[in-house]
Amino acid sequence: TIDWQRTSQTYTGKRICRALRFFCAAIPPDSILQTDLAPGKCWAFPGSQGQVVIRLPAQIWPIAVTAQHISKMLFPDNDLSSSPKDISISVSLCGAFVVGVCFAFPFFLLQNEPHKYFNYIKINILSNWGNKEYTCLYHFKLHGKKAQP
């Protein structure tokens, strides 16, 4: 689930309606936990920097992440300027990477794997590919080991 208190606000500006043409209702941050990668089914937040904190369903030992984005071919006008570019993952800081716009399903091993279990993970979007008004995050997946009871 999303920790709403520690997550950036949802973008509600009208510019995103024009850019995506059919996306005019604000989509909440918990949409990144779903697998719907249809154009416009993203959580948008204002500006190029933001964060989302996820409460994990169990204690997890994080190993890798997948940050999914729609294909450039599916996006109106091939404009992916609102997609995340630089992302860091923290429980304490456990990884940072650049999300390439040419990959639909980028998978990243965490650079500094934290050798313990956590209940929360924080996704820090540090920049996007040039959109100054908003950034869209489509789907995020954490890969790891579940703590044994």
mmCIF file with all atom_site columns, C-alpha atoms in Angstrom:
data_model
loop_
_atom_site.group_PDB
_atom_site.id
_atom_site.type_symbol
_atom_site.label_atom_id
_atom_site.label_alt_id
_atom_site.label_comp_id
_atom_site.label_asym_id
_atom_site.label_entity_id
_atom_site.label_seq_id
_atom_site.pdbx_PDB_ins_code
_atom_site.Cartn_x
_atom_site.Cartn_y
_atom_site.Cartn_z
_atom_site.occupancy
_atom_site.B_iso_or_equiv
_atom_site.pdbx_formal_charge
_atom_site.auth_seq_id
_atom_site.auth_comp_id
_atom_site.auth_asym_id
_atom_site.auth_atom_id
_atom_site.pdbx_PDB_model_num
ATOM 1   C CA . THR A 1 1   ? 0.000  0.000   0.000   1.00 0.00 ? 1   THR A CA 1
ATOM 2   C CA . ILE A 1 2   ? 1.031  3.617   -0.428  1.00 0.00 ? 2   ILE A CA 1
ATOM 3   C CA . ASP A 1 3   ? 2.131  5.687   2.561   1.00 0.00 ? 3   ASP A CA 1
ATOM 4   C CA . TRP A 1 4   ? 0.153  8.791   1.569   1.00 0.00 ? 4   TRP A CA 1
ATOM 5   C CA . GLN A 1 5   ? 1.802  10.987  4.236   1.00 0.00 ? 5   GLN A CA 1
ATOM 6   C CA . ARG A 1 6   ? 5.290  10.501  2.770   1.00 0.00 ? 6   ARG A CA 1
ATOM 7   C CA . THR A 1 7   ? 4.332  10.491  -0.925  1.00 0.00 ? 7   THR A CA 1
ATOM 8   C CA . SER A 1 8   ? 4.376  13.482  -3.270  1.00 0.00 ? 8   SER A CA 1
ATOM 9   C CA . GLN A 1 9   ? 1.089  15.121  -4.207  1.00 0.00 ? 9   GLN A CA 1
ATOM 10  C CA . THR A 1 10  ? -0.719 14.032  -7.359  1.00 0.00 ? 10  THR A CA 1
ATOM 11  C CA . TYR A 1 11  ? -0.495 16.393  -10.319 1.00 0.00 ? 11  TYR A CA 1
ATOM 12  C CA . THR A 1 12  ? -3.910 17.813  -11.187 1.00 0.00 ? 12  THR A CA 1
ATOM 13  C CA . GLY A 1 13  ? -2.996 20.327  -13.910 1.00 0.00 ? 13  GLY A CA 1
ATOM 14  C CA . LYS A 1 14  ? -4.862 20.424  -17.203 1.00 0.00 ? 14  LYS A CA 1
ATOM 15  C CA . ARG A 1 15  ? -1.720 20.216  -19.337 1.00 0.00 ? 15  ARG A CA 1
ATOM 16  C CA . ILE A 1 16  ? -1.609 16.457  -18.865 1.00 0.00 ? 16  ILE A CA 1
ATOM 17  C CA . CYS A 1 17  ? -5.110 16.227  -20.386 1.00 0.00 ? 17  CYS A CA 1
ATOM 18  C CA . ARG A 1 18  ? -3.861 17.878  -23.570 1.00 0.00 ? 18  ARG A CA 1
ATOM 19  C CA . ALA A 1 19  ? -0.634 15.871  -23.691 1.00 0.00 ? 19  ALA A CA 1
ATOM 20  C CA . LEU A 1 20  ? -2.308 12.502  -23.257 1.00 0.00 ? 20  LEU A CA 1
ATOM 21  C CA . ARG A 1 21  ? -5.620 13.558  -24.823 1.00 0.00 ? 21  ARG A CA 1
ATOM 22  C CA . PHE A 1 22  ? -7.686 10.981  -22.930 1.00 0.00 ? 22  PHE A CA 1
ATOM 23  C CA . PHE A 1 23  ? -6.192 11.245  -19.454 1.00 0.00 ? 23  PHE A CA 1
ATOM 24  C CA . CYS A 1 24  ? -8.106 13.951  -17.620 1.00 0.00 ? 24  CYS A CA 1
ATOM 25  C CA . ALA A 1 25  ? -8.802 12.467  -14.206 1.00 0.00 ? 25  ALA A CA 1
ATOM 26  C CA . ALA A 1 26  ? -6.046 12.460  -11.615 1.00 0.00 ? 26  ALA A CA 1
ATOM 27  C CA . ILE A 1 27  ? -4.818 8.907   -11.058 1.00 0.00 ? 27  ILE A CA 1
ATOM 28  C CA . PRO A 1 28  ? -3.662 8.143   -7.494  1.00 0.00 ? 28  PRO A CA 1
ATOM 29  C CA . PRO A 1 29  ? -0.159 6.896   -6.650  1.00 0.00 ? 29  PRO A CA 1
ATOM 30  C CA . ASP A 1 30  ? -1.358 3.366   -5.860  1.00 0.00 ? 30  ASP A CA 1
ATOM 31  C CA . SER A 1 31  ? -1.789 2.907   -9.635  1.00 0.00 ? 31  SER A CA 1
ATOM 32  C CA . ILE A 1 32  ? 1.964  2.170   -9.798  1.00 0.00 ? 32  ILE A CA 1
ATOM 33  C CA . LEU A 1 33  ? 1.237  -1.062  -7.910  1.00 0.00 ? 33  LEU A CA 1
ATOM 34  C CA . GLN A 1 34  ? -1.040 -2.262  -10.746 1.00 0.00 ? 34  GLN A CA 1
ATOM 35  C CA . THR A 1 35  ? 0.122  -3.755  -14.029 1.00 0.00 ? 35  THR A CA 1
ATOM 36  C CA . ASP A 1 36  ? -2.005 -1.655  -16.410 1.00 0.00 ? 36  ASP A CA 1
ATOM 37  C CA . LEU A 1 37  ? 0.466  -0.032  -18.804 1.00 0.00 ? 37  LEU A CA 1
ATOM 38  C CA . ALA A 1 38  ? -2.091 1.615   -21.081 1.00 0.00 ? 38  ALA A CA 1
ATOM 39  C CA . PRO A 1 39  ? -1.143 5.142   -22.200 1.00 0.00 ? 39  PRO A CA 1
ATOM 40  C CA . GLY A 1 40  ? -2.290 7.628   -19.572 1.00 0.00 ? 40  GLY A CA 1
ATOM 41  C CA . LYS A 1 41  ? -2.690 5.074   -16.756 1.00 0.00 ? 41  LYS A CA 1
ATOM 42  C CA . CYS A 1 42  ? 0.168  6.590   -14.792 1.00 0.00 ? 42  CYS A CA 1
ATOM 43  C CA . TRP A 1 43  ? 0.499  8.438   -11.527 1.00 0.00 ? 43  TRP A CA 1
ATOM 44  C CA . ALA A 1 44  ? 1.649  11.983  -12.262 1.00 0.00 ? 44  ALA A CA 1
ATOM 45  C CA . PHE A 1 45  ? 3.196  14.327  -9.721  1.00 0.00 ? 45  PHE A CA 1
ATOM 46  C CA . PRO A 1 46  ? 4.162  18.003  -10.140 1.00 0.00 ? 46  PRO A CA 1
ATOM 47  C CA . GLY A 1 47  ? 7.620  18.854  -11.461 1.00 0.00 ? 47  GLY A CA 1
ATOM 48  C CA . SER A 1 48  ? 10.538 16.571  -12.197 1.00 0.00 ? 48  SER A CA 1
ATOM 49  C CA . GLN A 1 49  ? 11.288 15.439  -8.640  1.00 0.00 ? 49  GLN A CA 1
ATOM 50  C CA . GLY A 1 50  ? 9.066  13.470  -6.321  1.00 0.00 ? 50  GLY A CA 1
ATOM 51  C CA . GLN A 1 51  ? 8.775  10.403  -4.161  1.00 0.00 ? 51  GLN A CA 1
ATOM 52  C CA . VAL A 1 52  ? 6.478  7.566   -3.290  1.00 0.00 ? 52  VAL A CA 1
ATOM 53  C CA . VAL A 1 53  ? 6.733  5.406   -0.176  1.00 0.00 ? 53  VAL A CA 1
ATOM 54  C CA . ILE A 1 54  ? 5.342  1.884   -0.302  1.00 0.00 ? 54  ILE A CA 1
ATOM 55  C CA . ARG A 1 55  ? 4.418  -0.208  2.713   1.00 0.00 ? 55  ARG A CA 1
ATOM 56  C CA . LEU A 1 56  ? 5.348  -3.753  1.759   1.00 0.00 ? 56  LEU A CA 1
ATOM 57  C CA . PRO A 1 57  ? 2.941  -6.652  2.417   1.00 0.00 ? 57  PRO A CA 1
ATOM 58  C CA . ALA A 1 58  ? 5.632  -8.431  4.468   1.00 0.00 ? 58  ALA A CA 1
ATOM 59  C CA . GLN A 1 59  ? 9.219  -7.856  5.485   1.00 0.00 ? 59  GLN A CA 1
ATOM 60  C CA . ILE A 1 60  ? 11.273 -8.005  2.276   1.00 0.00 ? 60  ILE A CA 1
ATOM 61  C CA . TRP A 1 61  ? 15.016 -8.251  1.643   1.00 0.00 ? 61  TRP A CA 1
ATOM 62  C CA . PRO A 1 62  ? 15.279 -6.027  -1.508  1.00 0.00 ? 62  PRO A CA 1
ATOM 63  C CA . ILE A 1 63  ? 17.436 -7.331  -4.367  1.00 0.00 ? 63  ILE A CA 1
ATOM 64  C CA . ALA A 1 64  ? 16.230 -5.620  -7.562  1.00 0.00 ? 64  ALA A CA 1
ATOM 65  C CA . VAL A 1 65  ? 13.536 -3.382  -9.020  1.00 0.00 ? 65  VAL A CA 1
ATOM 66  C CA . THR A 1 66  ? 11.637 -3.083  -12.272 1.00 0.00 ? 66  THR A CA 1
ATOM 67  C CA . ALA A 1 67  ? 10.503 0.388   -13.328 1.00 0.00 ? 67  ALA A CA 1
ATOM 68  C CA . GLN A 1 68  ? 8.089  -0.061  -16.232 1.00 0.00 ? 68  GLN A CA 1
ATOM 69  C CA . HIS A 1 69  ? 7.020  2.621   -18.674 1.00 0.00 ? 69  HIS A CA 1
ATOM 70  C CA . ILE A 1 70  ? 4.910  2.446   -21.812 1.00 0.00 ? 70  ILE A CA 1
ATOM 71  C CA . SER A 1 71  ? 6.573  2.054   -25.179 1.00 0.00 ? 71  SER A CA 1
ATOM 72  C CA . LYS A 1 72  ? 7.494  5.233   -27.015 1.00 0.00 ? 72  LYS A CA 1
ATOM 73  C CA . MET A 1 73  ? 5.437  3.958   -29.978 1.00 0.00 ? 73  MET A CA 1
ATOM 74  C CA . LEU A 1 74  ? 2.252  3.984   -27.860 1.00 0.00 ? 74  LEU A CA 1
ATOM 75  C CA . PHE A 1 75  ? 2.737  7.495   -26.565 1.00 0.00 ? 75  PHE A CA 1
ATOM 76  C CA . PRO A 1 76  ? 1.108  10.450  -28.356 1.00 0.00 ? 76  PRO A CA 1
ATOM 77  C CA . ASP A 1 77  ? 3.656  12.338  -30.468 1.00 0.00 ? 77  ASP A CA 1
ATOM 78  C CA . ASN A 1 78  ? 6.437  9.983   -29.195 1.00 0.00 ? 78  ASN A CA 1
ATOM 79  C CA . ASP A 1 79  ? 6.962  12.430  -26.309 1.00 0.00 ? 79  ASP A CA 1
ATOM 80  C CA . LEU A 1 80  ? 8.387  10.674  -23.274 1.00 0.00 ? 80  LEU A CA 1
ATOM 81  C CA . SER A 1 81  ? 9.668  13.835  -21.588 1.00 0.00 ? 81  SER A CA 1
ATOM 82  C CA . SER A 1 82  ? 7.479  13.156  -18.534 1.00 0.00 ? 82  SER A CA 1
ATOM 83  C CA . SER A 1 83  ? 8.933  9.691   -17.891 1.00 0.00 ? 83  SER A CA 1
ATOM 84  C CA . PRO A 1 84  ? 11.368 9.220   -14.975 1.00 0.00 ? 84  PRO A CA 1
ATOM 85  C CA . LYS A 1 85  ? 15.057 9.421   -15.805 1.00 0.00 ? 85  LYS A CA 1
ATOM 86  C CA . ASP A 1 86  ? 17.081 9.280   -12.588 1.00 0.00 ? 86  ASP A CA 1
ATOM 87  C CA . ILE A 1 87  ? 15.631 7.153   -9.791  1.00 0.00 ? 87  ILE A CA 1
ATOM 88  C CA . SER A 1 88  ? 17.022 6.146   -6.429  1.00 0.00 ? 88  SER A CA 1
ATOM 89  C CA . ILE A 1 89  ? 15.532 3.506   -4.194  1.00 0.00 ? 89  ILE A CA 1
ATOM 90  C CA . SER A 1 90  ? 15.954 3.818   -0.474  1.00 0.00 ? 90  SER A CA 1
ATOM 91  C CA . VAL A 1 91  ? 15.273 1.863   2.634   1.00 0.00 ? 91  VAL A CA 1
ATOM 92  C CA . SER A 1 92  ? 18.491 3.436   3.622   1.00 0.00 ? 92  SER A CA 1
ATOM 93  C CA . LEU A 1 93  ? 19.987 4.221   0.186   1.00 0.00 ? 93  LEU A CA 1
ATOM 94  C CA . CYS A 1 94  ? 20.235 0.877   -1.588  1.00 0.00 ? 94  CYS A CA 1
ATOM 95  C CA . GLY A 1 95  ? 20.374 1.721   -5.264  1.00 0.00 ? 95  GLY A CA 1
ATOM 96  C CA . ALA A 1 96  ? 20.315 4.425   -7.881  1.00 0.00 ? 96  ALA A CA 1
ATOM 97  C CA . PHE A 1 97  ? 19.971 4.155   -11.633 1.00 0.00 ? 97  PHE A CA 1
ATOM 98  C CA . VAL A 1 98  ? 18.981 5.950   -14.827 1.00 0.00 ? 98  VAL A CA 1
ATOM 99  C CA . VAL A 1 99  ? 15.849 4.666   -16.522 1.00 0.00 ? 99  VAL A CA 1
ATOM 100 C CA . GLY A 1 100 ? 16.415 4.537   -20.296 1.00 0.00 ? 100 GLY A CA 1
ATOM 101 C CA . VAL A 1 101 ? 13.514 5.667   -22.473 1.00 0.00 ? 101 VAL A CA 1
ATOM 102 C CA . CYS A 1 102 ? 14.044 2.882   -24.996 1.00 0.00 ? 102 CYS A CA 1
ATOM 103 C CA . PHE A 1 103 ? 13.300 0.081   -22.522 1.00 0.00 ? 103 PHE A CA 1
ATOM 104 C CA . ALA A 1 104 ? 9.718  -0.901  -21.715 1.00 0.00 ? 104 ALA A CA 1
ATOM 105 C CA . PHE A 1 105 ? 10.686 -3.173  -18.799 1.00 0.00 ? 105 PHE A CA 1
ATOM 106 C CA . PRO A 1 106 ? 14.010 -2.061  -17.309 1.00 0.00 ? 106 PRO A CA 1
ATOM 107 C CA . PHE A 1 107 ? 15.194 -4.396  -14.544 1.00 0.00 ? 107 PHE A CA 1
ATOM 108 C CA . PHE A 1 108 ? 17.894 -3.186  -12.171 1.00 0.00 ? 108 PHE A CA 1
ATOM 109 C CA . LEU A 1 109 ? 19.832 -5.010  -9.490  1.00 0.00 ? 109 LEU A CA 1
ATOM 110 C CA . LEU A 1 110 ? 20.284 -2.773  -6.464  1.00 0.00 ? 110 LEU A CA 1
ATOM 111 C CA . GLN A 1 111 ? 23.835 -1.479  -6.329  1.00 0.00 ? 111 GLN A CA 1
ATOM 112 C CA . ASN A 1 112 ? 24.138 -1.532  -2.555  1.00 0.00 ? 112 ASN A CA 1
ATOM 113 C CA . GLU A 1 113 ? 21.924 -4.401  -1.519  1.00 0.00 ? 113 GLU A CA 1
ATOM 114 C CA . PRO A 1 114 ? 20.905 -3.817  2.118   1.00 0.00 ? 114 PRO A CA 1
ATOM 115 C CA . HIS A 1 115 ? 21.514 -7.102  3.879   1.00 0.00 ? 115 HIS A CA 1
ATOM 116 C CA . LYS A 1 116 ? 18.348 -7.083  5.976   1.00 0.00 ? 116 LYS A CA 1
ATOM 117 C CA . TYR A 1 117 ? 14.560 -7.063  5.740   1.00 0.00 ? 117 TYR A CA 1
ATOM 118 C CA . PHE A 1 118 ? 12.389 -3.946  5.449   1.00 0.00 ? 118 PHE A CA 1
ATOM 119 C CA . ASN A 1 119 ? 8.704  -3.031  5.743   1.00 0.00 ? 119 ASN A CA 1
ATOM 120 C CA . TYR A 1 120 ? 8.891  0.122   3.581   1.00 0.00 ? 120 TYR A CA 1
ATOM 121 C CA . ILE A 1 121 ? 10.644 1.197   0.410   1.00 0.00 ? 121 ILE A CA 1
ATOM 122 C CA . LYS A 1 122 ? 10.963 4.731   -0.947  1.00 0.00 ? 122 LYS A CA 1
ATOM 123 C CA . ILE A 1 123 ? 11.183 5.528   -4.655  1.00 0.00 ? 123 ILE A CA 1
ATOM 124 C CA . ASN A 1 124 ? 12.872 8.877   -5.247  1.00 0.00 ? 124 ASN A CA 1
ATOM 125 C CA . ILE A 1 125 ? 12.436 10.306  -8.742  1.00 0.00 ? 125 ILE A CA 1
ATOM 126 C CA . LEU A 1 126 ? 15.330 12.720  -9.120  1.00 0.00 ? 126 LEU A CA 1
ATOM 127 C CA . SER A 1 127 ? 14.643 13.877  -12.695 1.00 0.00 ? 127 SER A CA 1
ATOM 128 C CA . ASN A 1 128 ? 12.633 13.184  -15.829 1.00 0.00 ? 128 ASN A CA 1
ATOM 129 C CA . TRP A 1 129 ? 13.459 13.523  -19.540 1.00 0.00 ? 129 TRP A CA 1
ATOM 130 C CA . GLY A 1 130 ? 12.671 17.252  -19.740 1.00 0.00 ? 130 GLY A CA 1
ATOM 131 C CA . ASN A 1 131 ? 9.054  17.908  -18.764 1.00 0.00 ? 131 ASN A CA 1
ATOM 132 C CA . LYS A 1 132 ? 9.131  20.734  -16.214 1.00 0.00 ? 132 LYS A CA 1
ATOM 133 C CA . GLU A 1 133 ? 5.434  20.563  -15.318 1.00 0.00 ? 133 GLU A CA 1
ATOM 134 C CA . TYR A 1 134 ? 4.933  16.897  -14.299 1.00 0.00 ? 134 TYR A CA 1
ATOM 135 C CA . THR A 1 135 ? 6.411  13.386  -14.209 1.00 0.00 ? 135 THR A CA 1
ATOM 136 C CA . CYS A 1 136 ? 4.499  10.125  -14.825 1.00 0.00 ? 136 CYS A CA 1
ATOM 137 C CA . LEU A 1 137 ? 5.287  6.834   -13.109 1.00 0.00 ? 137 LEU A CA 1
ATOM 138 C CA . TYR A 1 138 ? 3.517  3.801   -14.615 1.00 0.00 ? 138 TYR A CA 1
ATOM 139 C CA . HIS A 1 139 ? 4.507  0.659   -12.742 1.00 0.00 ? 139 HIS A CA 1
ATOM 140 C CA . PHE A 1 140 ? 7.061  -0.246  -10.101 1.00 0.00 ? 140 PHE A CA 1
ATOM 141 C CA . LYS A 1 141 ? 7.975  -3.722  -8.935  1.00 0.00 ? 141 LYS A CA 1
ATOM 142 C CA . LEU A 1 142 ? 10.296 -4.733  -6.103  1.00 0.00 ? 142 LEU A CA 1
ATOM 143 C CA . HIS A 1 143 ? 12.115 -8.067  -6.292  1.00 0.00 ? 143 HIS A CA 1
ATOM 144 C CA . GLY A 1 144 ? 13.410 -9.637  -3.100  1.00 0.00 ? 144 GLY A CA 1
ATOM 145 C CA . LYS A 1 145 ? 13.193 -12.320 -0.483  1.00 0.00 ? 145 LYS A CA 1
ATOM 146 C CA . LYS A 1 146 ? 10.270 -12.527 1.914   1.00 0.00 ? 146 LYS A CA 1
ATOM 147 C CA . ALA A 1 147 ? 11.114 -12.986 5.604   1.00 0.00 ? 147 ALA A CA 1
ATOM 148 C CA . GLN A 1 148 ? 10.226 -16.413 6.942   1.00 0.00 ? 148 GLN A CA 1
ATOM 149 C CA . PRO A 1 149 ? 7.833  -16.430 9.923   1.00 0.00 ? 149 PRO A CA 1
#
